[in-house]
mmCIF file of C-alpha atoms in Angstrom:
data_model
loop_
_atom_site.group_PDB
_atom_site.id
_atom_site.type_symbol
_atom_site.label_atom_id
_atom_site.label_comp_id
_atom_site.label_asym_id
_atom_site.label_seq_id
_atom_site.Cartn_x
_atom_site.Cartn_y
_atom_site.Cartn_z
ATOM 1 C CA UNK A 1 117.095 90.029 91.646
ATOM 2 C CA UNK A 2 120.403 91.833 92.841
ATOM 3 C CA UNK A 3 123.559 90.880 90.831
ATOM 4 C CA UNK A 4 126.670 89.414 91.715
ATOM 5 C CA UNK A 5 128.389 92.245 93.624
ATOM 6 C CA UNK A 6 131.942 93.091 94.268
ATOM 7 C CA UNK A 7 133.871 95.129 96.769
ATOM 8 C CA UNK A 8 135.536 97.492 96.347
ATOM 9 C CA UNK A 9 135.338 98.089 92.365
ATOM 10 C CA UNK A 10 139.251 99.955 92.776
ATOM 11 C CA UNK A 11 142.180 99.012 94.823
ATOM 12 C CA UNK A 12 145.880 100.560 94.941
ATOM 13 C CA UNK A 13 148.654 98.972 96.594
ATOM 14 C CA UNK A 14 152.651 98.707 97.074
ATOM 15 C CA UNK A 15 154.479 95.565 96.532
ATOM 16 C CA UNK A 16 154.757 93.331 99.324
ATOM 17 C CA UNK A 17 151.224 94.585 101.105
ATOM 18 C CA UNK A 18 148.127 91.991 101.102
ATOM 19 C CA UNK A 19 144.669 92.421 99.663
ATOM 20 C CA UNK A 20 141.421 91.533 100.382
ATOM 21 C CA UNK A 21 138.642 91.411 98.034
ATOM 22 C CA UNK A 22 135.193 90.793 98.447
ATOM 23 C CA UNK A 23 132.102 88.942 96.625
ATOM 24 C CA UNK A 24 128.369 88.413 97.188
ATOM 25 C CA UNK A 25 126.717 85.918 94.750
ATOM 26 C CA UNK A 26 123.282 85.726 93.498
ATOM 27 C CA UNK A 27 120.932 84.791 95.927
ATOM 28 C CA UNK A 28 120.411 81.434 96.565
ATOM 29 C CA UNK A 29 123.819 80.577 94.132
ATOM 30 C CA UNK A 30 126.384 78.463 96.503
ATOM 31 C CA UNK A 31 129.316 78.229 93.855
ATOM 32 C CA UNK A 32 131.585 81.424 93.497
ATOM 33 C CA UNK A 33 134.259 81.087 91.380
ATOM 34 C CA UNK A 34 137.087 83.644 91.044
ATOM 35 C CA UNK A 35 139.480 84.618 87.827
ATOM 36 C CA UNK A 36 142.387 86.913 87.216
ATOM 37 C CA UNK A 37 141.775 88.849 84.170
ATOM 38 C CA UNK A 38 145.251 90.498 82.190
ATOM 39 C CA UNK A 39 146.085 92.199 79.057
ATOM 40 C CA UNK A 40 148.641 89.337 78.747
ATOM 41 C CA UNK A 41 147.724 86.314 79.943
ATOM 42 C CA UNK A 42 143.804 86.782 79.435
ATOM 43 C CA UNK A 43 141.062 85.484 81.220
ATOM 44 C CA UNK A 44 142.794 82.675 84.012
ATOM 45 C CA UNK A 45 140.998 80.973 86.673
ATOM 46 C CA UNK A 46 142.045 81.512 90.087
ATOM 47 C CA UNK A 47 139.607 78.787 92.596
ATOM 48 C CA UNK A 48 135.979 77.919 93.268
ATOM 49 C CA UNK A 49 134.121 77.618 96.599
ATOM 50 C CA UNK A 50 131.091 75.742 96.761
ATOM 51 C CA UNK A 51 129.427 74.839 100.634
ATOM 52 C CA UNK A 52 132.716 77.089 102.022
ATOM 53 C CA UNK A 53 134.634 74.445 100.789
ATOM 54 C CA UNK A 54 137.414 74.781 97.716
ATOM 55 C CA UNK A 55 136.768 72.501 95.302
ATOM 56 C CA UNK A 56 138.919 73.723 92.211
ATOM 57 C CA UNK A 57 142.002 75.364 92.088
ATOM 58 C CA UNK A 58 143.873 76.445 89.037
ATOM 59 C CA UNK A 59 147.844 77.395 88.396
ATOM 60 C CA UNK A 60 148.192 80.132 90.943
ATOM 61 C CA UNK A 61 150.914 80.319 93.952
ATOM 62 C CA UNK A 62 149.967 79.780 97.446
ATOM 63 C CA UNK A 63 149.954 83.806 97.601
ATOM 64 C CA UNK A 64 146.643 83.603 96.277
ATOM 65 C CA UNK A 65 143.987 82.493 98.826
ATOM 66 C CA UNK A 66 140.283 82.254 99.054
ATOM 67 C CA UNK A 67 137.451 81.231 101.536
ATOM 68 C CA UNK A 68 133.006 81.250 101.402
ATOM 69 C CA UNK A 69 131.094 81.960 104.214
ATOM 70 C CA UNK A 70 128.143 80.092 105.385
ATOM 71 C CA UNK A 71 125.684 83.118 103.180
ATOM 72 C CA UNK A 72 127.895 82.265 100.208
ATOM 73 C CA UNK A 73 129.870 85.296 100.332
ATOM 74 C CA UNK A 74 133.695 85.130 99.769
ATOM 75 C CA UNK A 75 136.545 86.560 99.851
ATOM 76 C CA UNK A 76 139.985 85.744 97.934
ATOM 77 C CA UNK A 77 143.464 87.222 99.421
ATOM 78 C CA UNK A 78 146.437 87.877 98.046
ATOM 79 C CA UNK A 79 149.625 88.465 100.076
ATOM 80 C CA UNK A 80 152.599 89.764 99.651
ATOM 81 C CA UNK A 81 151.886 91.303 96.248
ATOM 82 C CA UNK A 82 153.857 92.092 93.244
ATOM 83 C CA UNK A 83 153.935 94.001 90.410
ATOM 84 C CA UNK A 84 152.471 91.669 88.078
ATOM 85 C CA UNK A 85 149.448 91.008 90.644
ATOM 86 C CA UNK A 86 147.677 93.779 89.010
ATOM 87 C CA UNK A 87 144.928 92.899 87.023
ATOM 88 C CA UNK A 88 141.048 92.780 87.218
ATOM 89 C CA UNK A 89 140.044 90.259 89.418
ATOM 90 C CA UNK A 90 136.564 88.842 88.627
ATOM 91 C CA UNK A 91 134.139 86.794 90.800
ATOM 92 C CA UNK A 92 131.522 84.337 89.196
ATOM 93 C CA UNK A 93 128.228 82.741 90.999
ATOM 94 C CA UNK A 94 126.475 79.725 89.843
ATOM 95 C CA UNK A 95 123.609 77.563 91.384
ATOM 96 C CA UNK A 96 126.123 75.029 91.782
ATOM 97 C CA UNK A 97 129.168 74.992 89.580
ATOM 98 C CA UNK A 98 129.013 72.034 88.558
ATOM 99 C CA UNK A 99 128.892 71.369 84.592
ATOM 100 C CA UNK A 100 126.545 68.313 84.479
ATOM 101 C CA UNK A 101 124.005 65.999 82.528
ATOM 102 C CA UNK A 102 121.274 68.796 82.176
ATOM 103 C CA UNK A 103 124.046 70.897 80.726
ATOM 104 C CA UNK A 104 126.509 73.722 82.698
ATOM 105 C CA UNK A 105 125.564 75.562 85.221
ATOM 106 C CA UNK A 106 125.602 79.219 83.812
ATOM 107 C CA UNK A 107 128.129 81.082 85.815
ATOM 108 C CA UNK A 108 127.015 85.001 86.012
ATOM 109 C CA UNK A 109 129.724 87.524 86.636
ATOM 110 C CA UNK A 110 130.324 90.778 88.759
ATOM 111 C CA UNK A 111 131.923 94.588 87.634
ATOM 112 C CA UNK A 112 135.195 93.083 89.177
ATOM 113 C CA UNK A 113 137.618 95.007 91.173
ATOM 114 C CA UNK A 114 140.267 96.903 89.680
ATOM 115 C CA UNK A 115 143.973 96.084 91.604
ATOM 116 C CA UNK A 116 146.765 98.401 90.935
ATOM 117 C CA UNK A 117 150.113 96.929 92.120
ATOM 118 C CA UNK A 118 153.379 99.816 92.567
ATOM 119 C CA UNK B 1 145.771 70.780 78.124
ATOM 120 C CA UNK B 2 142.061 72.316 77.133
ATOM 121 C CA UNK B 3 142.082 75.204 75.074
ATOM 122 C CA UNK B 4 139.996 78.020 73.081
ATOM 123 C CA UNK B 5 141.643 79.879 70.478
ATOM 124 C CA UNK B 6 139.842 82.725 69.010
ATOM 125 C CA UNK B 7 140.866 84.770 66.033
ATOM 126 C CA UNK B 8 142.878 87.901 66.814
ATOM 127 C CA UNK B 9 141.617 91.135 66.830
ATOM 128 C CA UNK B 10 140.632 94.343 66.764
ATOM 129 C CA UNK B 11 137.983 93.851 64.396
ATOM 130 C CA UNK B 12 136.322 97.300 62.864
ATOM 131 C CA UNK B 13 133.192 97.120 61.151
ATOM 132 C CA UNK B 14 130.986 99.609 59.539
ATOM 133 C CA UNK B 15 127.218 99.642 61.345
ATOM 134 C CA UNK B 16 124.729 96.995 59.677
ATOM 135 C CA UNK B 17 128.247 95.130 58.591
ATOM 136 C CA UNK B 18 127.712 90.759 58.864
ATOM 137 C CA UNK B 19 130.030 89.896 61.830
ATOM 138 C CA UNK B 20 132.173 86.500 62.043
ATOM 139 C CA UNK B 21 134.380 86.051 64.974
ATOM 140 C CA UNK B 22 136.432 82.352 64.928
ATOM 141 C CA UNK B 23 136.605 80.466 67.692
ATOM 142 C CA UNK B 24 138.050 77.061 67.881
ATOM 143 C CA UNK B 25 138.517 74.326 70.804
ATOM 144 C CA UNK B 26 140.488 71.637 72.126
ATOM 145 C CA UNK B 27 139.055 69.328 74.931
ATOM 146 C CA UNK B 28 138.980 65.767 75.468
ATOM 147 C CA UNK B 29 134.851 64.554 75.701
ATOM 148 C CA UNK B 30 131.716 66.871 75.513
ATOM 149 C CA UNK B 31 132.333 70.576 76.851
ATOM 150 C CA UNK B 32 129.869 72.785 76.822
ATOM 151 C CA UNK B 33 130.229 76.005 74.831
ATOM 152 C CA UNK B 34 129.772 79.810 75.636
ATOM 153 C CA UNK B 35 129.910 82.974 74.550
ATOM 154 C CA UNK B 36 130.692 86.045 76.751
ATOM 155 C CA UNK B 37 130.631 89.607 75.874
ATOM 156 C CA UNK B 38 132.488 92.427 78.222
ATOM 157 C CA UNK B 39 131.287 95.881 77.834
ATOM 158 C CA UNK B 40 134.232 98.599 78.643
ATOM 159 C CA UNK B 41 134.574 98.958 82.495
ATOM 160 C CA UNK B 42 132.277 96.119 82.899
ATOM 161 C CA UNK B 43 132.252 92.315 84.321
ATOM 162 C CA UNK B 44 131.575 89.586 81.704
ATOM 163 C CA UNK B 45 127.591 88.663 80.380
ATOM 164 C CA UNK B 46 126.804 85.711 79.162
ATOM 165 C CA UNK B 47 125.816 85.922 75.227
ATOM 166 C CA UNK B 48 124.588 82.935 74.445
ATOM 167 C CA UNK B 49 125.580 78.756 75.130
ATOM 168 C CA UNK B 50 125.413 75.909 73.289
ATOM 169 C CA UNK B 51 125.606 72.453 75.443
ATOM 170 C CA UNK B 52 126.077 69.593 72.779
ATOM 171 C CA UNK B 53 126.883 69.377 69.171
ATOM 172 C CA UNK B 54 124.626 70.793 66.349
ATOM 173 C CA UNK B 55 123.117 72.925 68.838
ATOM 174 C CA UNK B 56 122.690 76.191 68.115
ATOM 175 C CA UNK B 57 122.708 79.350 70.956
ATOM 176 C CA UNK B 58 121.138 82.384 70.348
ATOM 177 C CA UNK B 59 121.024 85.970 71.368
ATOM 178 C CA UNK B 60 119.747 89.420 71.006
ATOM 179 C CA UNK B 61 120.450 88.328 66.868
ATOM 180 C CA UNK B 62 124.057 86.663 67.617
ATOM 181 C CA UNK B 63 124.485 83.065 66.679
ATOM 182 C CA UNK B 64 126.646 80.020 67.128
ATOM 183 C CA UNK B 65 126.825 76.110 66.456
ATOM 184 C CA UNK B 66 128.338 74.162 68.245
ATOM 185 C CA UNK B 67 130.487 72.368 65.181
ATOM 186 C CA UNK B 68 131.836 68.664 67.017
ATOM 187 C CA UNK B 69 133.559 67.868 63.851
ATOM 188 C CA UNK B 70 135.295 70.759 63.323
ATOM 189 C CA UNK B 71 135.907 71.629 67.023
ATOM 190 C CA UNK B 72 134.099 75.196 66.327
ATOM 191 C CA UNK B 73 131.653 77.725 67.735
ATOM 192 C CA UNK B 74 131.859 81.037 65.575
ATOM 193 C CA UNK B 75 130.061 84.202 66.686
ATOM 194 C CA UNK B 76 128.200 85.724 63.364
ATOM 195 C CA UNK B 77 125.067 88.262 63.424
ATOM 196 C CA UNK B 78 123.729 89.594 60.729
ATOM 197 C CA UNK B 79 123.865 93.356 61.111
ATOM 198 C CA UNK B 80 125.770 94.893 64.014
ATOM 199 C CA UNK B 81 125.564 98.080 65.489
ATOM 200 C CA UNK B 82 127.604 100.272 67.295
ATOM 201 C CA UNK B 83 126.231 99.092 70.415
ATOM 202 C CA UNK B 84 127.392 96.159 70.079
ATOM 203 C CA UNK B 85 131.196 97.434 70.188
ATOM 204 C CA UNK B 86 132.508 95.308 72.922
ATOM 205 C CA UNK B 87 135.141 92.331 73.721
ATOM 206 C CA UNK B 88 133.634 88.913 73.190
ATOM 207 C CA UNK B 89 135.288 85.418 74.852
ATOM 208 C CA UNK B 90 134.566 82.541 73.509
ATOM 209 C CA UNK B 91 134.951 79.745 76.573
ATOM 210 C CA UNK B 92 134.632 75.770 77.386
ATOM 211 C CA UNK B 93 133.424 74.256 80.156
ATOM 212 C CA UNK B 94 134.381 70.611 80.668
ATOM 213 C CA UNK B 95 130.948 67.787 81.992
ATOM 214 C CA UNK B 96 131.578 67.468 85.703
ATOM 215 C CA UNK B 97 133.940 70.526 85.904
ATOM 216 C CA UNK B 98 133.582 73.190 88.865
ATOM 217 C CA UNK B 99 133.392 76.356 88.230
ATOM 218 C CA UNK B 100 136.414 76.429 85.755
ATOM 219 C CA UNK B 101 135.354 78.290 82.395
ATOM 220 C CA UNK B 102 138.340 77.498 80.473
ATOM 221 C CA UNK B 103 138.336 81.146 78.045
ATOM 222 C CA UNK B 104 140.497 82.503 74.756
ATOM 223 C CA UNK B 105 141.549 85.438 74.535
ATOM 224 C CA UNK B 106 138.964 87.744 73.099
ATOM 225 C CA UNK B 107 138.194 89.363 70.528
ATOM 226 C CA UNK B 108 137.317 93.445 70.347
ATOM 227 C CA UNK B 109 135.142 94.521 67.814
ATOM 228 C CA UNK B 110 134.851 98.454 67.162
ATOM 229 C CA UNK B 111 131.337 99.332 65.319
ATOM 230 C CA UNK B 112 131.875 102.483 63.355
ATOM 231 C CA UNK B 113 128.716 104.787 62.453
#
């Protein structure tokens, strides 16, 4: 069974351009959940899509957008970037996201894709 | 607010060495627990989980209990190797939450031959 993927693994950009990245979950997982990762602030979580609908949305500006398609793929966007956009950006599928009863639903992650801000 | 707080590193250990990495939590209810290990140039794996208290996860020889009364879930294995040099995140997951792994700031451990 394929991964979660993510495309494409390296991005560079100047300040001020947008961004597009890309993520196909597991198949047959319909949560995808998306974080920023940074030497300084760590591991942050950026929103989650489950049914192409955001459920969850941490501490991020409105710069910072996502959707899901109807296949579960999504996409998060970031406009008007700035220096301190770069980071790794990962992308996280789970069956359903939701932590419940039964216990969490284990959220498997891709390589990530590597944005470089100047 | 929810929190993990791990103990800082780098750690450096000499191959067969025990390991202990800390990892402490604060969260209102009954999160579930995780450990996640990221290899260099790599996305995050899941190590092992632990869903309520006294339960233990295990993993390819790593360990942790989930410790309610002490709000803990240390990382220990017995005899590490220099495969095993990686970062490893400790992270919470709150009942009912979506998608949100709550994670501290990792750890790197270095596994000298």
């Amino acid at each position: 069974k394929a991964g979660v993927t993510q495309t494409p693994r390296y991005l560079i950009k100047t300040r001020g351009q947008q961004v597009t990245l890309s993520c196909s979950p597991i198949s047959g997982h319909r949560s995808v959940s998306w974080y920023q990762q940074t030497p300084g602030q760590g591991l942050q979580f950026l929103f989650e899509y489950f049914s192409e609908t955001q459920r969850n949305k941490g501490n991020f500006p409105g710069r910072f957008s996502g959707r899901q398609f109807s296949n579960s793929r999504s996409e998060m966007n970031v406009s008007t970037l700035e220096l301190g956009d770069s980071a790794l950006y990962l992308c996280a599928s789970s069956w359903t996201g939701t932590s419940g009863g039964a216990g969490p639903d284990t959220q498997y992650f891709g390589p990530g894709t590597r944005l470089t801000v100047l | 607010g929810d929190s993990v707080t791990q103990m800082e590193g780098p750690v450096t250990l000499s191959e067969e060495a025990f390991l202990t990495i800390n990892c402490t939590y604060t969260a209102t209810g009954y999160p579930s627990l995780f450990w996640y290990v990221q290899y260099p140039g790599e996305g995050l794996q899941l190590l092992l989980k632990a869903t309520k208290a006294d339960d233990k996860g295990s993993n390819k020889g790593f360990e942790a209990t989930y410790r309610k009364e002490t709000t803990s879930f240390h990382l220990e294995k017995g005899s590490v190797q220099v495969s095993d040099s990686a970062v490893y995140f400790c992270a919470l997951s709150k009942r009912g939450s979506q998608g949100n792994l709550i994670f501290g700031k990792g750890t790197k451990l270095s596994v000298k031959p």
